[in-house]
Amino acid sequence: HACKRLQQDREVVLAAVGRDGSALQFASAGLRADREVVLAAVKQDSTALEFASAGLQADRGVALAALRKCRAGSTLQFVAAELRADRELVLAAVRAGPALDHAAEELK
């Protein structure tokens, strides 16, 4: 694990999450609440949303970015409960699900 100084260094954390979004889990609480850092993480690995602050898990734009990057639909579990009723967000998650790969073309 990175030392506290590195966990709080925005530039270091941005570089780390750009290579591996799950590195967000080692960032300081302040950087896990930084929208730009979290967006960089979820664009690399959608499940990094799990490690974002509660406020950013409830941010529609961040959630949508993660769900659009998602490959299996599982990222929806890390979206704040109040956003799980958002039709566009749920559709983004469903479209990412592997089950739709096997559906008839007219249902995709």
PDB file of C-alpha atoms in Angstrom:
ATOM      1  CA  HIS A   1       0.000   0.000   0.000  1.00  0.00           C
ATOM      2  CA  ALA A   2       1.176   3.492  -0.740  1.00  0.00           C
ATOM      3  CA  CYS A   3       2.294   5.680   2.094  1.00  0.00           C
ATOM      4  CA  LYS A   4      -0.121   8.363   3.288  1.00  0.00           C
ATOM      5  CA  ARG A   5       1.753  11.117   1.478  1.00  0.00           C
ATOM      6  CA  LEU A   6       1.318   9.342  -1.862  1.00  0.00           C
ATOM      7  CA  GLN A   7      -2.308   8.464  -1.087  1.00  0.00           C
ATOM      8  CA  GLN A   8      -2.959  12.189  -0.744  1.00  0.00           C
ATOM      9  CA  ASP A   9      -0.972  13.263  -3.805  1.00  0.00           C
ATOM     10  CA  ARG A  10      -3.558  14.071  -6.469  1.00  0.00           C
ATOM     11  CA  GLU A  11      -1.146  13.738  -9.385  1.00  0.00           C
ATOM     12  CA  VAL A  12       0.117  10.341  -8.206  1.00  0.00           C
ATOM     13  CA  VAL A  13      -3.413   9.061  -7.592  1.00  0.00           C
ATOM     14  CA  LEU A  14      -4.632  10.295 -10.995  1.00  0.00           C
ATOM     15  CA  ALA A  15      -1.757   8.453 -12.671  1.00  0.00           C
ATOM     16  CA  ALA A  16      -2.457   5.302 -10.655  1.00  0.00           C
ATOM     17  CA  VAL A  17      -6.199   5.183 -11.346  1.00  0.00           C
ATOM     18  CA  GLY A  18      -5.549   5.920 -15.007  1.00  0.00           C
ATOM     19  CA  ARG A  19      -3.663   2.603 -15.178  1.00  0.00           C
ATOM     20  CA  ASP A  20      -5.824   0.653 -12.723  1.00  0.00           C
ATOM     21  CA  GLY A  21      -9.121   2.140 -11.605  1.00  0.00           C
ATOM     22  CA  SER A  22      -9.282  -0.101  -8.562  1.00  0.00           C
ATOM     23  CA  ALA A  23      -6.265   1.778  -7.165  1.00  0.00           C
ATOM     24  CA  LEU A  24      -8.881   4.296  -6.016  1.00  0.00           C
ATOM     25  CA  GLN A  25      -9.349   2.134  -2.917  1.00  0.00           C
ATOM     26  CA  PHE A  26      -5.893   3.223  -1.704  1.00  0.00           C
ATOM     27  CA  ALA A  27      -6.462   6.955  -2.253  1.00  0.00           C
ATOM     28  CA  SER A  28      -7.158   9.295   0.630  1.00  0.00           C
ATOM     29  CA  ALA A  29     -10.786   9.972   1.534  1.00  0.00           C
ATOM     30  CA  GLY A  30     -10.416  13.450   0.082  1.00  0.00           C
ATOM     31  CA  LEU A  31      -9.346  12.111  -3.302  1.00  0.00           C
ATOM     32  CA  ARG A  32     -12.082   9.482  -3.275  1.00  0.00           C
ATOM     33  CA  ALA A  33     -14.416  12.492  -3.090  1.00  0.00           C
ATOM     34  CA  ASP A  34     -12.646  14.287  -5.969  1.00  0.00           C
ATOM     35  CA  ARG A  35     -14.884  14.093  -9.043  1.00  0.00           C
ATOM     36  CA  GLU A  36     -12.045  14.190 -11.584  1.00  0.00           C
ATOM     37  CA  VAL A  37     -10.113  11.438  -9.794  1.00  0.00           C
ATOM     38  CA  VAL A  38     -13.187   9.218  -9.499  1.00  0.00           C
ATOM     39  CA  LEU A  39     -14.158   9.783 -13.142  1.00  0.00           C
ATOM     40  CA  ALA A  40     -10.656   8.776 -14.233  1.00  0.00           C
ATOM     41  CA  ALA A  41     -10.927   5.641 -12.100  1.00  0.00           C
ATOM     42  CA  VAL A  42     -14.375   4.531 -13.298  1.00  0.00           C
ATOM     43  CA  LYS A  43     -13.482   5.189 -16.920  1.00  0.00           C
ATOM     44  CA  GLN A  44     -10.618   2.717 -16.482  1.00  0.00           C
ATOM     45  CA  ASP A  45     -12.527   0.216 -14.306  1.00  0.00           C
ATOM     46  CA  SER A  46     -16.231   0.793 -13.699  1.00  0.00           C
ATOM     47  CA  THR A  47     -16.236  -1.171 -10.447  1.00  0.00           C
ATOM     48  CA  ALA A  48     -13.916   1.449  -8.916  1.00  0.00           C
ATOM     49  CA  LEU A  49     -17.181   3.248  -8.137  1.00  0.00           C
ATOM     50  CA  GLU A  50     -17.295   1.009  -5.056  1.00  0.00           C
ATOM     51  CA  PHE A  51     -14.423   3.037  -3.563  1.00  0.00           C
ATOM     52  CA  ALA A  52     -15.788   6.506  -4.394  1.00  0.00           C
ATOM     53  CA  SER A  53     -17.279   8.701  -1.708  1.00  0.00           C
ATOM     54  CA  ALA A  54     -20.995   8.302  -1.034  1.00  0.00           C
ATOM     55  CA  GLY A  55     -21.516  11.723  -2.567  1.00  0.00           C
ATOM     56  CA  LEU A  56     -19.945  10.676  -5.854  1.00  0.00           C
ATOM     57  CA  GLN A  57     -21.762   7.344  -5.849  1.00  0.00           C
ATOM     58  CA  ALA A  58     -24.891   9.531  -5.823  1.00  0.00           C
ATOM     59  CA  ASP A  59     -23.586  11.785  -8.624  1.00  0.00           C
ATOM     60  CA  ARG A  60     -25.604  10.963 -11.744  1.00  0.00           C
ATOM     61  CA  GLY A  61     -22.804  11.904 -14.143  1.00  0.00           C
ATOM     62  CA  VAL A  62     -20.241   9.757 -12.362  1.00  0.00           C
ATOM     63  CA  ALA A  63     -22.683   6.842 -12.140  1.00  0.00           C
ATOM     64  CA  LEU A  64     -23.530   7.110 -15.835  1.00  0.00           C
ATOM     65  CA  ALA A  65     -19.836   7.210 -16.803  1.00  0.00           C
ATOM     66  CA  ALA A  66     -19.218   4.059 -14.771  1.00  0.00           C
ATOM     67  CA  LEU A  67     -22.254   2.237 -16.133  1.00  0.00           C
ATOM     68  CA  ARG A  68     -21.357   3.086 -19.724  1.00  0.00           C
ATOM     69  CA  LYS A  69     -17.899   1.578 -19.162  1.00  0.00           C
ATOM     70  CA  CYS A  70     -19.294  -1.458 -17.347  1.00  0.00           C
ATOM     71  CA  ARG A  71     -18.956  -4.826 -19.077  1.00  0.00           C
ATOM     72  CA  ALA A  72     -21.165  -7.017 -16.909  1.00  0.00           C
ATOM     73  CA  GLY A  73     -23.843  -4.791 -15.414  1.00  0.00           C
ATOM     74  CA  SER A  74     -22.538  -5.412 -11.891  1.00  0.00           C
ATOM     75  CA  THR A  75     -21.479  -1.802 -11.342  1.00  0.00           C
ATOM     76  CA  LEU A  76     -25.094  -0.829 -10.637  1.00  0.00           C
ATOM     77  CA  GLN A  77     -24.691  -2.251  -7.127  1.00  0.00           C
ATOM     78  CA  PHE A  78     -22.248   0.569  -6.302  1.00  0.00           C
ATOM     79  CA  VAL A  79     -24.585   3.341  -7.483  1.00  0.00           C
ATOM     80  CA  ALA A  80     -26.432   5.163  -4.703  1.00  0.00           C
ATOM     81  CA  ALA A  81     -29.849   3.651  -3.991  1.00  0.00           C
ATOM     82  CA  GLU A  82     -31.682   6.807  -5.017  1.00  0.00           C
ATOM     83  CA  LEU A  83     -30.213   6.579  -8.530  1.00  0.00           C
ATOM     84  CA  ARG A  84     -31.111   2.934  -9.070  1.00  0.00           C
ATOM     85  CA  ALA A  85     -34.620   4.006 -10.095  1.00  0.00           C
ATOM     86  CA  ASP A  86     -33.210   6.244 -12.857  1.00  0.00           C
ATOM     87  CA  ARG A  87     -34.333   4.671 -16.136  1.00  0.00           C
ATOM     88  CA  GLU A  88     -31.309   5.817 -18.171  1.00  0.00           C
ATOM     89  CA  LEU A  89     -28.854   4.511 -15.577  1.00  0.00           C
ATOM     90  CA  VAL A  90     -30.580   1.159 -15.283  1.00  0.00           C
ATOM     91  CA  LEU A  91     -30.732   0.828 -19.074  1.00  0.00           C
ATOM     92  CA  ALA A  92     -26.992   1.529 -19.268  1.00  0.00           C
ATOM     93  CA  ALA A  93     -26.382  -1.278 -16.765  1.00  0.00           C
ATOM     94  CA  VAL A  94     -28.713  -3.702 -18.535  1.00  0.00           C
ATOM     95  CA  ARG A  95     -27.113  -2.967 -21.888  1.00  0.00           C
ATOM     96  CA  ALA A  96     -23.727  -3.814 -20.396  1.00  0.00           C
ATOM     97  CA  GLY A  97     -24.986  -7.184 -19.236  1.00  0.00           C
ATOM     98  CA  PRO A  98     -23.661 -10.195 -21.090  1.00  0.00           C
ATOM     99  CA  ALA A  99     -27.149 -11.696 -21.351  1.00  0.00           C
ATOM    100  CA  LEU A 100     -28.094  -9.140 -23.988  1.00  0.00           C
ATOM    101  CA  ASP A 101     -25.261 -10.362 -26.171  1.00  0.00           C
ATOM    102  CA  HIS A 102     -27.310 -13.502 -26.699  1.00  0.00           C
ATOM    103  CA  ALA A 103     -30.702 -11.869 -27.236  1.00  0.00           C
ATOM    104  CA  ALA A 104     -32.413 -11.659 -30.600  1.00  0.00           C
ATOM    105  CA  GLU A 105     -31.329  -8.628 -32.613  1.00  0.00           C
ATOM    106  CA  GLU A 106     -34.791  -7.063 -32.428  1.00  0.00           C
ATOM    107  CA  LEU A 107     -34.577  -7.106 -28.626  1.00  0.00           C
ATOM    108  CA  LYS A 108     -31.167  -5.464 -28.356  1.00  0.00           C
TER     109      LYS A 108
END
